[in-house]
Coordinates of C-alpha atoms in Angstrom, one line a residue:
M759 CA 0.0 0.0 0.0
S760 CA 1.3 3.5 -0.9
R761 CA 2.6 5.5 2.0
Y762 CA 1.2 8.7 0.3
N763 CA -2.3 10.0 0.5
Q764 CA -4.4 9.3 -2.6
P765 CA -7.5 11.0 -3.9
L766 CA -10.7 9.0 -3.4
G767 CA -11.3 7.1 -6.7
G768 CA -14.5 7.2 -8.7
N769 CA -14.8 3.4 -8.5
E770 CA -14.6 3.5 -4.7
M771 CA -17.2 6.2 -4.2
P772 CA -19.3 8.0 -6.9
R773 CA -17.8 11.3 -7.9
F774 CA -20.8 13.1 -6.5
G775 CA -20.2 11.6 -3.1
G776 CA -17.4 11.4 -0.6
P777 CA -15.5 14.1 1.2
A778 CA -15.9 17.7 0.1
T779 CA -12.1 18.3 0.0
M780 CA -9.8 19.2 -2.9
M781 CA -9.8 16.1 -5.2
R782 CA -11.4 14.2 -2.3
L783 CA -8.1 14.0 -0.6
P784 CA -7.8 13.3 3.2
A785 CA -8.5 16.3 5.4
Q786 CA -5.9 17.4 7.9
A787 CA -6.0 20.1 10.6
T788 CA -2.4 21.3 10.0
A789 CA 0.4 20.9 7.4
E790 CA 2.4 18.7 9.7
G791 CA 4.0 15.8 7.8
L792 CA 2.9 17.1 4.4
D793 CA 5.0 18.0 1.3
A794 CA 2.2 20.1 -0.2
C795 CA -1.2 21.1 0.9
F796 CA -4.4 22.7 -0.5
V797 CA -5.7 25.5 1.7
G798 CA -8.7 27.8 1.1
I799 CA -8.9 31.5 1.9
P800 CA -12.6 32.5 1.6
L801 CA -11.9 36.2 1.2
D802 CA -13.7 38.8 -0.9
I803 CA -13.7 41.9 1.3
G804 CA -10.9 43.3 -0.8
T805 CA -13.1 43.1 -4.0
S806 CA -13.9 46.3 -5.9
N807 CA -16.6 45.1 -8.3
R808 CA -18.6 41.9 -8.2
S809 CA -18.2 40.0 -4.9
G810 CA -18.6 36.3 -4.4
A811 CA -15.0 35.0 -4.3
R812 CA -15.5 34.1 -0.7
F813 CA -17.4 31.1 -2.1
G814 CA -14.5 30.2 -4.5
P815 CA -12.7 27.6 -2.3
R816 CA -15.9 25.6 -1.7
A817 CA -16.9 25.6 -5.4
I818 CA -13.4 24.7 -6.6
R819 CA -13.3 21.8 -4.2
A820 CA -16.7 20.6 -5.3
E821 CA -15.7 20.7 -9.0
S822 CA -12.4 19.0 -8.3
C823 CA -14.1 15.7 -7.7
M824 CA -13.6 14.7 -11.4
I825 CA -9.8 15.1 -11.4
R826 CA -7.9 11.8 -11.4
P827 CA -4.5 11.4 -9.9
Y828 CA -2.3 11.1 -13.0
N829 CA -1.6 13.8 -15.6
M830 CA -1.9 12.0 -18.8
A831 CA -0.3 14.7 -20.9
T832 CA 2.9 15.3 -18.8
R833 CA 2.9 11.9 -17.0
A834 CA 3.2 13.7 -13.7
A835 CA 2.3 11.5 -10.8
P836 CA 2.2 13.9 -7.8
F837 CA 0.5 11.4 -5.4
D838 CA 3.3 8.9 -6.0
S839 CA 6.0 11.1 -4.6
L840 CA 4.4 13.8 -2.4
Q841 CA 2.3 13.6 0.7
V842 CA -0.6 15.9 0.0
A843 CA -3.8 16.8 2.0
D844 CA -6.4 19.5 2.2
I845 CA -6.0 21.5 5.4
G846 CA -9.2 23.4 5.1
D847 CA -9.9 27.1 5.1
V848 CA -8.2 30.0 6.9
A849 CA -10.6 31.4 9.5
I850 CA -10.5 35.0 8.3
N851 CA -12.2 38.0 10.0
T852 CA -14.7 39.0 7.3
F853 CA -15.3 42.4 8.9
N854 CA -11.7 43.5 9.3
M855 CA -9.1 43.4 6.5
A856 CA -6.1 44.3 8.6
E857 CA -6.9 41.5 11.0
T858 CA -7.6 39.1 8.1
I859 CA -4.1 39.9 6.7
R860 CA -2.6 39.2 10.0
I861 CA -4.4 35.9 10.4
I862 CA -3.4 34.7 6.9
E863 CA 0.2 35.5 7.5
E864 CA 0.1 33.6 10.8
V865 CA -1.5 30.5 9.2
Y866 CA 1.1 30.5 6.4
D867 CA 3.9 30.9 8.9
G868 CA 2.7 27.6 10.3
V869 CA 2.4 25.9 6.9
L870 CA 5.9 26.9 5.9
G871 CA 7.2 26.0 9.4
H872 CA 6.3 22.4 8.6
G873 CA 8.3 22.6 5.3
C874 CA 5.1 22.3 3.3
T875 CA 4.4 24.0 0.0
P876 CA 0.9 25.7 -0.1
L877 CA -1.5 25.6 -3.0
T878 CA -4.1 28.2 -2.2
L879 CA -7.7 28.3 -3.3
G880 CA -9.0 31.9 -3.4
G881 CA -10.6 34.2 -2.5
D882 CA -9.8 37.6 -3.9
H883 CA -6.4 38.7 -5.0
T884 CA -5.5 40.5 -1.8
L885 CA -4.4 37.3 -0.3
P886 CA -0.9 36.9 -1.9
L887 CA 0.3 39.9 0.2
P888 CA 0.3 38.1 3.6
I889 CA 1.4 34.9 1.9
L890 CA 4.4 36.6 0.5
R891 CA 5.2 38.2 3.8
A892 CA 5.3 34.7 5.3
M893 CA 7.4 33.5 2.4
K894 CA 10.0 36.1 2.9
K895 CA 10.8 35.0 6.4
V896 CA 11.7 31.5 5.0
H897 CA 13.0 32.2 1.5
G898 CA 13.8 35.9 1.3
P899 CA 12.6 37.9 -1.6
V900 CA 11.0 35.7 -4.3
G901 CA 10.5 35.7 -8.0
L902 CA 6.9 36.2 -9.1
I903 CA 5.0 34.8 -12.0
H904 CA 1.7 36.9 -12.0
V905 CA -1.0 35.8 -14.4
D906 CA -3.8 38.3 -14.5
A907 CA -5.9 40.7 -16.6
H908 CA -4.9 43.5 -14.2
A909 CA -1.5 44.7 -12.8
D910 CA -2.7 45.0 -9.2
V911 CA -0.1 47.6 -8.4
N912 CA -2.5 50.5 -7.6
E913 CA -1.2 53.0 -5.1
H914 CA -4.6 52.7 -3.2
M915 CA -8.2 51.9 -3.8
F916 CA -10.7 54.4 -2.2
G917 CA -7.8 55.5 -0.1
E918 CA -7.2 52.0 1.2
P919 CA -3.6 50.7 0.9
I920 CA -4.6 47.0 0.9
A921 CA -7.2 45.6 -1.5
H922 CA -7.3 43.2 -4.4
G923 CA -5.9 45.9 -6.7
T924 CA -2.8 46.8 -4.6
P925 CA -1.1 43.6 -3.3
F926 CA 2.0 43.7 -5.6
R927 CA 2.6 47.4 -5.1
R928 CA 2.8 46.7 -1.4
A929 CA 4.8 43.5 -1.9
L930 CA 7.4 45.3 -4.0
E931 CA 7.6 48.2 -1.6
E932 CA 8.2 45.8 1.3
G933 CA 10.9 43.9 -0.6
L934 CA 9.0 40.7 -0.8
I935 CA 9.6 40.3 -4.5
E936 CA 12.7 40.7 -6.6
P937 CA 11.7 43.1 -9.4
A938 CA 14.1 41.6 -11.9
R939 CA 12.5 38.2 -11.3
M940 CA 8.9 39.4 -11.8
V941 CA 6.8 38.8 -14.8
Q942 CA 3.1 39.7 -15.4
I943 CA 1.3 37.8 -18.2
G944 CA -2.1 38.6 -19.7
L945 CA -2.7 42.2 -18.7
R946 CA -5.3 44.0 -20.8
G947 CA -8.4 46.2 -20.8
T948 CA -8.7 49.8 -20.0
G949 CA -6.9 51.9 -17.4
Y950 CA -7.0 55.2 -15.5
A951 CA -3.8 56.4 -17.2
A952 CA -1.9 55.6 -20.4
D953 CA 1.0 54.2 -18.4
D954 CA -1.0 52.0 -16.0
F955 CA 1.0 48.9 -17.0
D956 CA 4.4 50.6 -17.0
W957 CA 5.2 50.8 -13.3
V958 CA 6.5 47.2 -13.1
R959 CA 8.6 47.8 -16.2
S960 CA 10.0 50.9 -14.7
I961 CA 11.5 49.0 -11.7
G962 CA 12.9 46.2 -13.8
G963 CA 10.1 43.6 -14.1
R964 CA 8.6 42.2 -17.3
V965 CA 5.0 42.8 -18.6
V966 CA 3.5 40.6 -21.3
P967 CA 0.1 42.1 -22.3
A968 CA -2.6 39.8 -23.6
E969 CA -2.2 41.2 -27.1
E970 CA 1.3 39.7 -27.2
C971 CA -0.3 36.3 -26.4
W972 CA -3.0 36.2 -29.0
H973 CA -3.0 33.4 -31.6
R974 CA 0.2 31.8 -30.3
S975 CA 1.5 29.1 -28.0
L976 CA 3.0 30.4 -24.8
T977 CA 5.5 27.6 -24.5
P978 CA 8.3 29.7 -26.0
L979 CA 7.4 32.6 -23.6
M980 CA 7.8 30.3 -20.7
E981 CA 11.3 29.3 -21.8
E982 CA 12.2 32.9 -21.4
V983 CA 10.4 33.2 -18.1
R984 CA 12.3 30.2 -16.7
A985 CA 15.6 31.8 -17.7
Q986 CA 14.5 35.1 -16.0
M987 CA 13.5 33.2 -12.8
G988 CA 16.8 31.3 -12.5
A989 CA 17.3 28.9 -9.6
G990 CA 15.9 31.2 -6.9
P991 CA 12.5 30.7 -5.1
V992 CA 9.4 31.5 -7.3
Y993 CA 5.8 32.1 -6.3
L994 CA 3.0 31.6 -8.9
T995 CA -0.2 33.6 -8.6
F996 CA -2.9 33.0 -11.1
D997 CA -6.0 35.2 -11.2
I998 CA -8.7 33.4 -13.1
D999 CA -9.7 36.6 -14.9
A1000 CA -6.4 36.3 -16.9
L1001 CA -8.5 33.9 -19.0
D1002 CA -11.1 35.3 -21.4
P1003 CA -14.6 35.4 -20.0
A1004 CA -15.5 32.8 -22.7
H1005 CA -13.4 30.4 -20.7
A1006 CA -13.9 31.7 -17.2
P1007 CA -17.0 34.0 -16.8
G1008 CA -17.4 33.5 -13.1
T1009 CA -15.1 36.2 -11.8
G1010 CA -15.5 39.7 -10.3
T1011 CA -13.7 41.8 -12.9
P1012 CA -13.8 40.1 -16.3
E1013 CA -12.0 41.6 -19.3
I1014 CA -12.5 40.5 -22.9
G1015 CA -9.6 39.5 -25.1
G1016 CA -8.0 37.2 -22.6
L1017 CA -5.9 34.1 -22.5
T1018 CA -7.4 30.7 -23.4
S1019 CA -7.6 27.8 -21.0
I1020 CA -4.9 26.1 -23.1
Q1021 CA -2.6 29.0 -22.7
G1022 CA -3.2 28.9 -18.9
I1023 CA -2.1 25.3 -18.9
E1024 CA 1.0 26.1 -21.0
I1025 CA 2.0 28.8 -18.5
I1026 CA 1.8 26.4 -15.6
R1027 CA 3.4 23.5 -17.3
G1028 CA 6.2 25.9 -18.3
C1029 CA 7.0 26.4 -14.6
R1030 CA 8.3 22.8 -14.4
G1031 CA 11.9 22.9 -13.2
L1032 CA 11.5 26.1 -11.3
N1033 CA 12.0 26.3 -7.5
L1034 CA 8.3 26.8 -6.9
I1035 CA 7.6 27.5 -3.2
G1036 CA 3.9 28.2 -3.5
C1037 CA 1.0 28.9 -5.8
D1038 CA -2.5 30.3 -5.8
L1039 CA -5.6 30.4 -7.9
V1040 CA -7.8 33.3 -7.1
E1041 CA -11.0 35.3 -8.0
V1042 CA -13.4 32.5 -8.8
S1043 CA -16.8 33.9 -8.0
P1044 CA -19.4 31.2 -8.0
P1045 CA -22.5 33.5 -8.2
Y1046 CA -21.4 34.4 -11.7
D1047 CA -20.4 30.9 -12.6
T1048 CA -23.8 29.4 -13.5
T1049 CA -22.4 26.3 -15.2
G1050 CA -19.5 25.7 -12.8
N1051 CA -17.1 25.9 -15.7
T1052 CA -14.9 28.6 -14.0
A1053 CA -14.6 26.5 -10.8
I1054 CA -13.8 23.4 -13.0
T1055 CA -11.1 25.3 -14.8
G1056 CA -9.7 26.7 -11.5
A1057 CA -9.6 23.2 -10.0
N1058 CA -7.8 21.8 -13.0
L1059 CA -5.2 24.6 -13.0
L1060 CA -4.5 23.9 -9.3
F1061 CA -3.9 20.3 -10.2
E1062 CA -1.5 21.4 -12.9
M1063 CA 0.3 23.5 -10.3
L1064 CA 0.6 20.5 -8.1
C1065 CA 2.1 18.5 -11.0
V1066 CA 5.0 21.0 -11.5
L1067 CA 6.1 21.3 -7.9
P1068 CA 9.7 20.2 -7.2
G1069 CA 9.9 16.5 -6.3
V1070 CA 7.0 15.4 -8.5
E1071 CA 7.9 12.4 -10.5
C1072 CA 6.9 11.7 -14.1
R1073 CA 6.1 8.2 -15.3
T1074 CA 7.5 7.2 -18.6

């Protein structure tokens, strides 16, 4: 019998039954003894438009029930080489953003203290800030692969320094990210000023607008990104609104002209070989996801992230 946790199979329990965990994995109270964990952050008090991302983790888990343990394209077999479990949701304070940020950082201090790599189910895009604060204590400043329709480097939102449109401005100011090892992919739409997407470029990062991704494979781009990231620690943050609303309509701030789900997979698979120390998938808003397709896509992208973590074996 395998010493590693396994997702509950569809021939053992119907897919619509069993535990309501990510991929129907065992639930665990902490990250102790785990190599990687799925953790939910049911947060949307940082949202500026359509709310509902607080229900994202639950919906992603529900739609993950169809995912089987082997990646047939890449031959990745994460459950043959990593101990993985679902450690539940962070108990945020839904009335107090400052307190919520503190709680998230504290929880991730614990996860990282166990030597565990977190895969986060969001929740709105405010949540990488406290995660990156916890990451710096262990890894120092990290490289960042940021997949999104929006730059999320606003100076403030309604005078507030912390919201889902500001996390990477704060993270860069706090030295949590190495600017030369930061890339933003999929940015598009309208802005408040002509240079809205230029701030990251001005401090040494790379910006790849959605228009540069149209009608092409992103596999060559990811070869360049891997070279940019080098051997240092890398955090991957993936806002589901990076994808076109045709592929992921259930999100708070959709923008037309986005990436395809195939390009999203190419980006994640292109991270294989990097020193990934954490990943997140954010901004799934189930009230706007009437078919469940956005949550299904989010669940599969999280599985793809698991498949490219260091230590995952591929079966030939």
